[in-house]
PDB file of C-alpha atoms and ligand atoms in Angstrom:
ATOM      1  CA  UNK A 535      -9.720  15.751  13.659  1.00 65.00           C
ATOM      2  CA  UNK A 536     -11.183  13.319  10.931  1.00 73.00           C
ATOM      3  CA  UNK A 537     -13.896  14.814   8.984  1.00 85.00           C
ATOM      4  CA  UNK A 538     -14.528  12.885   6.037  1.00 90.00           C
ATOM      5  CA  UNK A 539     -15.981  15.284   4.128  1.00 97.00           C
ATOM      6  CA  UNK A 540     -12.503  17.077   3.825  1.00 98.00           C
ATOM      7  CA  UNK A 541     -10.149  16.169   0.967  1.00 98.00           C
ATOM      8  CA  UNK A 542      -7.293  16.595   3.400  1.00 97.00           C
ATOM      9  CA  UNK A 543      -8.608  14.113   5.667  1.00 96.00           C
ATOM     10  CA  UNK A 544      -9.036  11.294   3.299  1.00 96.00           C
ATOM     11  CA  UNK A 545      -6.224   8.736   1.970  1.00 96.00           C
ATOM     12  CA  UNK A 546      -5.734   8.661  -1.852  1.00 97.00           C
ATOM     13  CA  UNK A 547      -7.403   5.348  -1.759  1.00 97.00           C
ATOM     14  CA  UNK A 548     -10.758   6.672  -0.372  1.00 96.00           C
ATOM     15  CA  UNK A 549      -9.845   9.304  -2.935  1.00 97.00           C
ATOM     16  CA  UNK A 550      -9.873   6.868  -6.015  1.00 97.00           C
ATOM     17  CA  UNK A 551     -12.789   5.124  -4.742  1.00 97.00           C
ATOM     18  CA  UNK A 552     -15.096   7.929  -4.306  1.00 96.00           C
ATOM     19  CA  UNK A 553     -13.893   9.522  -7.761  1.00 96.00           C
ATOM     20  CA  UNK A 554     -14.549   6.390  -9.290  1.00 94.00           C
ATOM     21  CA  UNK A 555     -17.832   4.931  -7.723  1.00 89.00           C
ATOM     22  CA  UNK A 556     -19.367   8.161  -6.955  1.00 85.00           C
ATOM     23  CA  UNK A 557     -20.514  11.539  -9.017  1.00 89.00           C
ATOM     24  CA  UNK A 558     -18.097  13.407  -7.027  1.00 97.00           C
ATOM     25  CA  UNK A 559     -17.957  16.984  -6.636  1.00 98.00           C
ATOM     26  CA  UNK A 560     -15.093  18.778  -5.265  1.00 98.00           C
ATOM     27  CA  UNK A 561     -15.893  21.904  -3.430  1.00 98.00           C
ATOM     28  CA  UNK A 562     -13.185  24.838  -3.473  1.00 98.00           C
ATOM     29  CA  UNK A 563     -13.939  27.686  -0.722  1.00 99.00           C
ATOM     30  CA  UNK A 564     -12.062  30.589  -1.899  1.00 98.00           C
ATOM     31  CA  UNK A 565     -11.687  33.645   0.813  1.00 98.00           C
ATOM     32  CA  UNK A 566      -9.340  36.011   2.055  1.00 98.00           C
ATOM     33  CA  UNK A 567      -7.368  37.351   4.449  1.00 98.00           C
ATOM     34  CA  UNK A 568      -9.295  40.850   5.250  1.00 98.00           C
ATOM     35  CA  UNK A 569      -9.761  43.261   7.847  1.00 98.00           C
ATOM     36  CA  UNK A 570     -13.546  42.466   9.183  1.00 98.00           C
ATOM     37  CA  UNK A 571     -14.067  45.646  11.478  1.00 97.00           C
ATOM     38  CA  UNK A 572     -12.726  45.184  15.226  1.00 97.00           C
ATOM     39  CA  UNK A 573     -15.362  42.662  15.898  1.00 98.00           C
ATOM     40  CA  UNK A 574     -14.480  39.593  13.612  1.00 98.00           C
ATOM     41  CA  UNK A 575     -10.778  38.400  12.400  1.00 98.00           C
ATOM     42  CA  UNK A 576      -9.355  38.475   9.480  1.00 98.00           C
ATOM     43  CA  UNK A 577      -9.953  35.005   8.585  1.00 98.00           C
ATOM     44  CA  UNK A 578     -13.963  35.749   7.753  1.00 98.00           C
ATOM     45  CA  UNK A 579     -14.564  35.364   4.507  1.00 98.00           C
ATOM     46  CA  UNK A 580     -12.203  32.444   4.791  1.00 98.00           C
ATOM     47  CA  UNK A 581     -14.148  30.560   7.495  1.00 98.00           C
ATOM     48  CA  UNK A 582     -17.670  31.389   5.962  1.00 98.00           C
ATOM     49  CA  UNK A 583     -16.922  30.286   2.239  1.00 98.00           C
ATOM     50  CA  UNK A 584     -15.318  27.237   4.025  1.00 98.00           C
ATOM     51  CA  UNK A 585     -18.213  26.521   6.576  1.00 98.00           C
ATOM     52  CA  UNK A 586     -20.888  26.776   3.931  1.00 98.00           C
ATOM     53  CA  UNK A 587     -18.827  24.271   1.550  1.00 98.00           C
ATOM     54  CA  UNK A 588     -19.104  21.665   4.081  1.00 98.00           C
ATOM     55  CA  UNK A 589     -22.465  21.887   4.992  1.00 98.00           C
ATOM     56  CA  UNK A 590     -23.065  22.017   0.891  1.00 98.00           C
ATOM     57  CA  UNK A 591     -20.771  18.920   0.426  1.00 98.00           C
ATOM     58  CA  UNK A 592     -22.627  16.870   3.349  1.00 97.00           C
ATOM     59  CA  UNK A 593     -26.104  17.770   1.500  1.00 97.00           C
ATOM     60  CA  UNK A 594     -24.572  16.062  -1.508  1.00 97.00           C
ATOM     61  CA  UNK A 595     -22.152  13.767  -0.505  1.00 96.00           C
ATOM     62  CA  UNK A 596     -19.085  16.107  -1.538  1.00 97.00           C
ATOM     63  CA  UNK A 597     -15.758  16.480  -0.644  1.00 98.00           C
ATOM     64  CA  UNK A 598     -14.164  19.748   0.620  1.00 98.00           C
ATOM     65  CA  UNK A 599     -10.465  20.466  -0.922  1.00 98.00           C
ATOM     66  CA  UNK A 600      -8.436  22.688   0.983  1.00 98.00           C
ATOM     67  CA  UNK A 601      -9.342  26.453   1.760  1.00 98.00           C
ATOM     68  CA  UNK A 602      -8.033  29.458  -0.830  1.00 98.00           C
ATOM     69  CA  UNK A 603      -7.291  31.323   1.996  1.00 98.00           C
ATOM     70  CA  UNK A 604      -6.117  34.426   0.374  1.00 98.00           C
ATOM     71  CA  UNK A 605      -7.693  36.034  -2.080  1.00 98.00           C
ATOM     72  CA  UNK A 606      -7.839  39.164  -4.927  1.00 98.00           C
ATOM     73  CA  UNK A 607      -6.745  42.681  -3.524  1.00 98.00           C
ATOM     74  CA  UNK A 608      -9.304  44.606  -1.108  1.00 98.00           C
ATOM     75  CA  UNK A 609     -11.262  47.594  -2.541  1.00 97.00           C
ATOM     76  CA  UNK A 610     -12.467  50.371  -0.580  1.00 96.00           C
ATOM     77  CA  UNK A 611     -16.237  50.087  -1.523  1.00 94.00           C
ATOM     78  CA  UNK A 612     -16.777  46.607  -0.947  1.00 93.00           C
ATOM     79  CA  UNK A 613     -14.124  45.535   1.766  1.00 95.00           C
ATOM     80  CA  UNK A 614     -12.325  48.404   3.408  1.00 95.00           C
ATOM     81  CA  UNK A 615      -9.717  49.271   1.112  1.00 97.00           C
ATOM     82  CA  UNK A 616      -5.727  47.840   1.521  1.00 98.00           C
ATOM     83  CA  UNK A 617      -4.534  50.291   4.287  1.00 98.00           C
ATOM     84  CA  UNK A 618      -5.837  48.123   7.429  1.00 98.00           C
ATOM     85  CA  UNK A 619      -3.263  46.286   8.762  1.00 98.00           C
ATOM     86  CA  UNK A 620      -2.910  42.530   8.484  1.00 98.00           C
ATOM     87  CA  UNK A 621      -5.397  42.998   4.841  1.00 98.00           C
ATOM     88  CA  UNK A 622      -2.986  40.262   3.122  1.00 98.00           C
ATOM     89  CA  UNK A 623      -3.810  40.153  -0.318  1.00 98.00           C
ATOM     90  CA  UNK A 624      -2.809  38.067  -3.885  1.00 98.00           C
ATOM     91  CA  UNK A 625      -2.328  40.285  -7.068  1.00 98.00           C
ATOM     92  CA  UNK A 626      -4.918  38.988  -9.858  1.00 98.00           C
ATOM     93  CA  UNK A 627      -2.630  37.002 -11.738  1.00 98.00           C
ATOM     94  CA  UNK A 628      -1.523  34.451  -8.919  1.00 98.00           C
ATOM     95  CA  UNK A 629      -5.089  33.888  -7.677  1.00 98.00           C
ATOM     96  CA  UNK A 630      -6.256  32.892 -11.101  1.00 98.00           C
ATOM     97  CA  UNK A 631      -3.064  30.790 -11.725  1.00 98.00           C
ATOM     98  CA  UNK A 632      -3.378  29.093  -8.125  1.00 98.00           C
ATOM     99  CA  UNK A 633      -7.207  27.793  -9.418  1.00 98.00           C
ATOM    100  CA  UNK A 634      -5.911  27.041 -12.890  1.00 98.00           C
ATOM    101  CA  UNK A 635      -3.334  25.056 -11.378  1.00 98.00           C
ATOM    102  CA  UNK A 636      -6.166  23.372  -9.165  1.00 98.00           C
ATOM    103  CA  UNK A 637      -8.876  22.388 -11.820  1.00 98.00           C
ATOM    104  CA  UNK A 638      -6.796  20.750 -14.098  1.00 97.00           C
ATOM    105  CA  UNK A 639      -4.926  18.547 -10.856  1.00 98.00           C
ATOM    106  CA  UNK A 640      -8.390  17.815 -10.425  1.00 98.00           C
ATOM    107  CA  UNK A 641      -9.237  16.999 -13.775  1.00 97.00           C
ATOM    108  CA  UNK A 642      -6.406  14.819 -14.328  1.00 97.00           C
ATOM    109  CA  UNK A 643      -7.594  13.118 -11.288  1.00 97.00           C
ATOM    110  CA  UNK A 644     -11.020  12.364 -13.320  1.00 96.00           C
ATOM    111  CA  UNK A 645     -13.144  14.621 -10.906  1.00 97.00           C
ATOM    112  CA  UNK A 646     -15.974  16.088 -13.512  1.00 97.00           C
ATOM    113  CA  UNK A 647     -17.319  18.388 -11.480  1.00 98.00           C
ATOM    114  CA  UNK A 648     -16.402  21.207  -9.777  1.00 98.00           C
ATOM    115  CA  UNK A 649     -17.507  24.255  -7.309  1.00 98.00           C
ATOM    116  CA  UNK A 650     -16.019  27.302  -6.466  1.00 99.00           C
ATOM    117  CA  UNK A 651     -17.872  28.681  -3.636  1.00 98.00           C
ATOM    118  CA  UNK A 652     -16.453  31.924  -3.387  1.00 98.00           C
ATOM    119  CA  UNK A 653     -16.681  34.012   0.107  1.00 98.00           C
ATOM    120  CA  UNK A 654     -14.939  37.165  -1.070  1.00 98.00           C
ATOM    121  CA  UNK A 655     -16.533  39.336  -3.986  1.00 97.00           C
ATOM    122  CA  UNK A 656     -12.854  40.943  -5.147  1.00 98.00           C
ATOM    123  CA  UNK A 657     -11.896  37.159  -6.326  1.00 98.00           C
ATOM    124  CA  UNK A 658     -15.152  36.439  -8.349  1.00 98.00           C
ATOM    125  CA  UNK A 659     -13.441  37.807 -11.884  1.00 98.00           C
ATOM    126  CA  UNK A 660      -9.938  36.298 -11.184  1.00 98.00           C
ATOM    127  CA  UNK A 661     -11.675  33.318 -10.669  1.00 98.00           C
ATOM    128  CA  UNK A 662     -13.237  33.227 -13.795  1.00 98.00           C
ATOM    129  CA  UNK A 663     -10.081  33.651 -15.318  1.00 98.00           C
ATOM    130  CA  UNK A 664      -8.711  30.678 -14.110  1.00 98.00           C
ATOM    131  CA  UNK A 665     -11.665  28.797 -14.673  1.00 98.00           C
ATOM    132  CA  UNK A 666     -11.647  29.903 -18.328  1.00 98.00           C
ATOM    133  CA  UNK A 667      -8.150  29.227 -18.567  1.00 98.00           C
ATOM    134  CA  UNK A 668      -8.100  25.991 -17.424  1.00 98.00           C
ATOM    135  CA  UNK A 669     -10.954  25.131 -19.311  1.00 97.00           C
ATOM    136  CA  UNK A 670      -8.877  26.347 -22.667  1.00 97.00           C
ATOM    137  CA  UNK A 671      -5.998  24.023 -21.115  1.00 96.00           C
ATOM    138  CA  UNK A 672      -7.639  20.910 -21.108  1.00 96.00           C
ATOM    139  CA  UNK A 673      -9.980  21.580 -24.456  1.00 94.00           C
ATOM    140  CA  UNK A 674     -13.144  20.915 -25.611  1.00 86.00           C
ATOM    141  CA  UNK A 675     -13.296  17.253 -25.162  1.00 85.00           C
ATOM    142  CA  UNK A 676     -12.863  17.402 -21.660  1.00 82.00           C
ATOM    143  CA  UNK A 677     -15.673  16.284 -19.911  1.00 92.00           C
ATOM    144  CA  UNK A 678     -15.274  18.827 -16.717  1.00 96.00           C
ATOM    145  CA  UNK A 679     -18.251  20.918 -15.749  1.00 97.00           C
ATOM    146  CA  UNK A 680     -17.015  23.987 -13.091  1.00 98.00           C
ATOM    147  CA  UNK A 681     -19.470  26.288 -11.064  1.00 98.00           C
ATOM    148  CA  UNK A 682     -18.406  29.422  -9.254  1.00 98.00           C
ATOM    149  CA  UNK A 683     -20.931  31.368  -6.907  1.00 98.00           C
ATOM    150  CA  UNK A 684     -21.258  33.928  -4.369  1.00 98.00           C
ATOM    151  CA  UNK A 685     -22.600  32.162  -1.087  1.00 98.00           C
ATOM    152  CA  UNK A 686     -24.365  35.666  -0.391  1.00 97.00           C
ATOM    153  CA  UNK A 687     -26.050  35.731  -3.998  1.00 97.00           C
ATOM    154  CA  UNK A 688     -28.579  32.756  -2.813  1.00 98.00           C
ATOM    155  CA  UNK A 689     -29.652  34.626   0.038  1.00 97.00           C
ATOM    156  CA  UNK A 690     -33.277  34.931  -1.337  1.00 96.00           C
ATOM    157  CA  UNK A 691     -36.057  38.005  -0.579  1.00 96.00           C
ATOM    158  CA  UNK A 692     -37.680  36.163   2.557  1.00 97.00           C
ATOM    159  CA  UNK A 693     -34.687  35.749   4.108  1.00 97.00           C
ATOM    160  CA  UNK A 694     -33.186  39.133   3.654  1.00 97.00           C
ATOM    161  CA  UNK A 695     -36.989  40.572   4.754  1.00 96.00           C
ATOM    162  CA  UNK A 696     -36.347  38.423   8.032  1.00 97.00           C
ATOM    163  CA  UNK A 697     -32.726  39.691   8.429  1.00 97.00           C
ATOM    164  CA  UNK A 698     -33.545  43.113   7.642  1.00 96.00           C
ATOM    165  CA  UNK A 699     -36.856  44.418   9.242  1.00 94.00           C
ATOM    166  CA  UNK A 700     -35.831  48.316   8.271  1.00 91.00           C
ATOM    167  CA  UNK A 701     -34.431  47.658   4.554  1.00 91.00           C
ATOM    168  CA  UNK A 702     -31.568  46.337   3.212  1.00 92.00           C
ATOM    169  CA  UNK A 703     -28.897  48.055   2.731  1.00 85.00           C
ATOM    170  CA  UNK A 704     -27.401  46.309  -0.265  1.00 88.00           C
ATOM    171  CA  UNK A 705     -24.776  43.578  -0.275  1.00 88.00           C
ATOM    172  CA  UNK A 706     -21.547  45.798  -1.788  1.00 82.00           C
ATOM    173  CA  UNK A 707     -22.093  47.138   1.936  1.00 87.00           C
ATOM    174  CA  UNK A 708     -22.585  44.093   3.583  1.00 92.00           C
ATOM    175  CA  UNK A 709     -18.739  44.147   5.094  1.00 93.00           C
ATOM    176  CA  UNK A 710     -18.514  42.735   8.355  1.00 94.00           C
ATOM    177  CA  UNK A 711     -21.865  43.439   8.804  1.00 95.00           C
ATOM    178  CA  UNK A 712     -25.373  42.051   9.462  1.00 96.00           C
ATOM    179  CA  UNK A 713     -24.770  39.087   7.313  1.00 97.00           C
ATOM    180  CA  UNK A 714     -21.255  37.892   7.892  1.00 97.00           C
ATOM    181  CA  UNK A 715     -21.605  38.736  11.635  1.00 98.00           C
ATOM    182  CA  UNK A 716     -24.834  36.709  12.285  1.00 98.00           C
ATOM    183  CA  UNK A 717     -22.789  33.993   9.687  1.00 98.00           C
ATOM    184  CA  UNK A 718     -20.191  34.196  12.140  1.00 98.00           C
ATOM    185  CA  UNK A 719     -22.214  33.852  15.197  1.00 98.00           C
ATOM    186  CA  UNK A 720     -23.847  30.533  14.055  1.00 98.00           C
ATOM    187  CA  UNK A 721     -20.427  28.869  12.932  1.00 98.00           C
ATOM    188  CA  UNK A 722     -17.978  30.253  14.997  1.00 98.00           C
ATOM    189  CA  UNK A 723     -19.165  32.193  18.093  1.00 98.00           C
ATOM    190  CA  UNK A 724     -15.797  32.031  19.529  1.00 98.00           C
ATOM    191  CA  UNK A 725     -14.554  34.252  17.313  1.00 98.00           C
ATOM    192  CA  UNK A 726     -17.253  36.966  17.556  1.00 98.00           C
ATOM    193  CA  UNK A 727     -16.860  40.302  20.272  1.00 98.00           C
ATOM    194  CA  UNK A 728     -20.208  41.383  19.807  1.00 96.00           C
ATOM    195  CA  UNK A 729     -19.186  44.634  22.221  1.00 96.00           C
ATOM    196  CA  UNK A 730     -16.544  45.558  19.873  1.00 97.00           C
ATOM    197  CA  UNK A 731     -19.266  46.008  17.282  1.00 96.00           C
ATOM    198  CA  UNK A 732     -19.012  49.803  15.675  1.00 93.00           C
ATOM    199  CA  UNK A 733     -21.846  52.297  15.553  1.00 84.00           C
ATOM    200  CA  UNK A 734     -20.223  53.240  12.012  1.00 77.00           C
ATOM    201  CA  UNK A 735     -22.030  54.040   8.571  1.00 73.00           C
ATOM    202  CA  UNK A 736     -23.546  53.460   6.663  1.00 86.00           C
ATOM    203  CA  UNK A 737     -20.271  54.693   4.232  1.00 91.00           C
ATOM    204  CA  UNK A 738     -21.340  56.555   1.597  1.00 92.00           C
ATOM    205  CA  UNK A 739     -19.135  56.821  -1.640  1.00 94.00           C
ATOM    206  CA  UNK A 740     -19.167  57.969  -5.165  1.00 95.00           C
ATOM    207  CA  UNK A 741     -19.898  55.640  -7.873  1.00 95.00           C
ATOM    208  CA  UNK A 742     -16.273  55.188  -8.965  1.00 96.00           C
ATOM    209  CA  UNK A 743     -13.108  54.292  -7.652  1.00 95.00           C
ATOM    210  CA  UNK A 744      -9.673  56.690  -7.582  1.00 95.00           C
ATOM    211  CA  UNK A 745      -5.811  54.808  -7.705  1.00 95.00           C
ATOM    212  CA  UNK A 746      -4.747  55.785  -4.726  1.00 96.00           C
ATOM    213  CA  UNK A 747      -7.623  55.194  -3.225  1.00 95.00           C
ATOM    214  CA  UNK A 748      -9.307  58.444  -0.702  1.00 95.00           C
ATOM    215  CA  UNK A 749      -8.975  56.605   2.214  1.00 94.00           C
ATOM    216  CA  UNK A 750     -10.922  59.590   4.139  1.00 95.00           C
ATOM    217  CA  UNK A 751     -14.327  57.794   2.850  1.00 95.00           C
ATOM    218  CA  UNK A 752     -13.956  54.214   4.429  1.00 95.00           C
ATOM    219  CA  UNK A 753     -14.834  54.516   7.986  1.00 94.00           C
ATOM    220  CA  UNK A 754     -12.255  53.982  10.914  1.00 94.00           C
ATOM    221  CA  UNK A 755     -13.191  50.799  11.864  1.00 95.00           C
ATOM    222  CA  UNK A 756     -13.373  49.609   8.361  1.00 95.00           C
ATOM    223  CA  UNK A 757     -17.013  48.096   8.690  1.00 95.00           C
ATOM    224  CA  UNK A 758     -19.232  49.608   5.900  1.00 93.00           C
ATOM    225  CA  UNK A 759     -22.698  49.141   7.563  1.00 91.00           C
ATOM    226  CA  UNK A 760     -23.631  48.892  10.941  1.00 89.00           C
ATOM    227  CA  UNK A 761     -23.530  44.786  12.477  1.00 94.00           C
ATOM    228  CA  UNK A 762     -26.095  45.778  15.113  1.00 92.00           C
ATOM    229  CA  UNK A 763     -28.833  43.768  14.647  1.00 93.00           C
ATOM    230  CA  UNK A 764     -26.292  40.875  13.729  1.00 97.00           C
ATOM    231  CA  UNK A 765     -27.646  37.446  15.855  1.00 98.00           C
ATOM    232  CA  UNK A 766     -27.526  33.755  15.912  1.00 98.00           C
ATOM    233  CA  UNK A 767     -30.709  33.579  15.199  1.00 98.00           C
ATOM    234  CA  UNK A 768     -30.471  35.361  11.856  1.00 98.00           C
ATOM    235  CA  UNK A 769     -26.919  33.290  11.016  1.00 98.00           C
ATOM    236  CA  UNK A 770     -28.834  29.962  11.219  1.00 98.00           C
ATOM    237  CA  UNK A 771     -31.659  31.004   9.590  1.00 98.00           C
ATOM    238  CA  UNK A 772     -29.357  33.047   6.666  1.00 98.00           C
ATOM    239  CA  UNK A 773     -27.049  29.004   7.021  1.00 98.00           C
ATOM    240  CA  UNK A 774     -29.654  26.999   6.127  1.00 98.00           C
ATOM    241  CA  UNK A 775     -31.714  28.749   3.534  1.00 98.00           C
ATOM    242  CA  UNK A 776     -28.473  29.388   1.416  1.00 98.00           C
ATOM    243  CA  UNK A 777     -26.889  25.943   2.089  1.00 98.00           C
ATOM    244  CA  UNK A 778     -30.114  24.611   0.694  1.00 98.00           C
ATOM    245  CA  UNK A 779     -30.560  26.756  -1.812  1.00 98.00           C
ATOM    246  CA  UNK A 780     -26.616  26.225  -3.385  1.00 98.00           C
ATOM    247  CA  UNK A 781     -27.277  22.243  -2.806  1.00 98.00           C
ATOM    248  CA  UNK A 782     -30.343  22.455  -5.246  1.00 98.00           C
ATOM    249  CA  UNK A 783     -28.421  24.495  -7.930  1.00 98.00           C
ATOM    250  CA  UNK A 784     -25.771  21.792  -6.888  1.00 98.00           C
ATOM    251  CA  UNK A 785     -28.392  19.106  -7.949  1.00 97.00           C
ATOM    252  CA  UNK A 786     -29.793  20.500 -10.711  1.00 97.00           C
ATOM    253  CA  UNK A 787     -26.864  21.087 -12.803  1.00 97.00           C
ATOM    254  CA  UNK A 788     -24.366  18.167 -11.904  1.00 96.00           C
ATOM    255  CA  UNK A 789     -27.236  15.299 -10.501  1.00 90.00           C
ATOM    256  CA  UNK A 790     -30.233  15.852 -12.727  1.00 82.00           C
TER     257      UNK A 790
HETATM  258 ZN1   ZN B1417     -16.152  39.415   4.189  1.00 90.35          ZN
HETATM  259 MN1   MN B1418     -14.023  40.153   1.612  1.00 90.35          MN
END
């Protein structure tokens, strides 16, 4: 399918032209391949990070480049741990080297501005690093302006008020929860079993982390918080606040 707000669906010469005529920026969704509980697939964070970049990039008039669709290393207190199976993960290194490589392609392409919008909160650091990196490649004369963000961090208090009537329990566990379940619900219903959905948690762990990791504290089913509650309601309402919200900051900083 043709969508032209995807790189991958656009010739090089659309390419030039928009780079040239236009002030262009390139979207990167960077997720992972993660257990999500028994009620979403693996592909979450993925999908989400991806889904929100296009509805970002049609605000603006962006383009999409392809998916990061692994991502850093899964920790226990934030996405299950690396014991579930099919919980496909890069080390640090690669993942900051894969959007090193990327920014300065870009760059040497003449796009000026770029987004990161990241769907999976072990990459945010190793992101950094190659955004720092790259930056240091292509030195200070470079006219390339980069933003990275958590989708989930523009979620503001009205919204999370709306989404959670009895309190919230706090995003480090929001894992295959209310959020990314009522995400999924709006964007991708197909992919949902909403009577798979685990009575588990909330998980409760100490405030630091042990190598190996004690397993015993991540429940079962490897969601952190409970998804009931999750709807499409709530995912459409949660879509288009934060798709707004990251398409202002999107404004302000590379339009203004
Ligand atoms: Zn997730
Ligand atoms: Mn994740």
């Amino acid at each position: 399918m043709i969508d032209p707000v995807m790189m991958s669906s656009i010739s090089w010469v659309e390419f030039q032209r928009r780079v040239a005529h236009e002030n262009l920026v390139v979207f990167i969704p960077c997720g992972s391949l993660e257990q999500h509980g028994p009620h979403l697939p693996l592909g979450t964070d993925a999908l989400l990070c991806t889904a929100v970049a296009q509805s970002v990039a049609r605000a603006v008039n962006g383009l999409v480049a392809p998916t990061l669709n692994y991502g850093y290393k899964s920790q226990p207190r934030c996405g299950g741990g690396q014991h579930f199976p099919g919980t496909t993960s890069l080390d640090g290194h690669s993942l900051s080297q894969i959007a090193r490589d990327i920014i300065r392609e870009l760059a040497r392409h003449q796009v000026r501005h770029i987004a990161f919008i990241d769907g999976h909160y072990e990459n945010q650091w190793f992101l950094t690093e190659g955004i720092e990196l790259a930056m240091r490649d292509l030195g200070k004369t470079a006219e390339l302006r980069v933003m990275r963000l958590e989708y989930w961090d523009f979620c503001n208090e009205e919204t999370l008020k709306e989404v959670f009537p009895d309190g919230f329990p706090g995003f480090a566990l929001e894992h295959a929860a209310v959020i990314e379940t009522s995400l999924m619900l709006h964007y991708y219903p197909d992919l949902v079993h909403l009577d798979l959905i685990p009575s588990d948690g909330p998980a409760k762990f100490p405030a630091y982390d042990l190598y190996p990791p004690d397993i015993s504290l991540v429940p079962a089913s490897g969601v952190l918080s409970s998804a009931r509650g999750a709807s499409p309601q709530k995912g459409a309402l949660l879509a288009t606040q934060i798709c707004s919200s990251i398409a202002a900051a999107i404004e302000r900083e590379f339009y203004a």
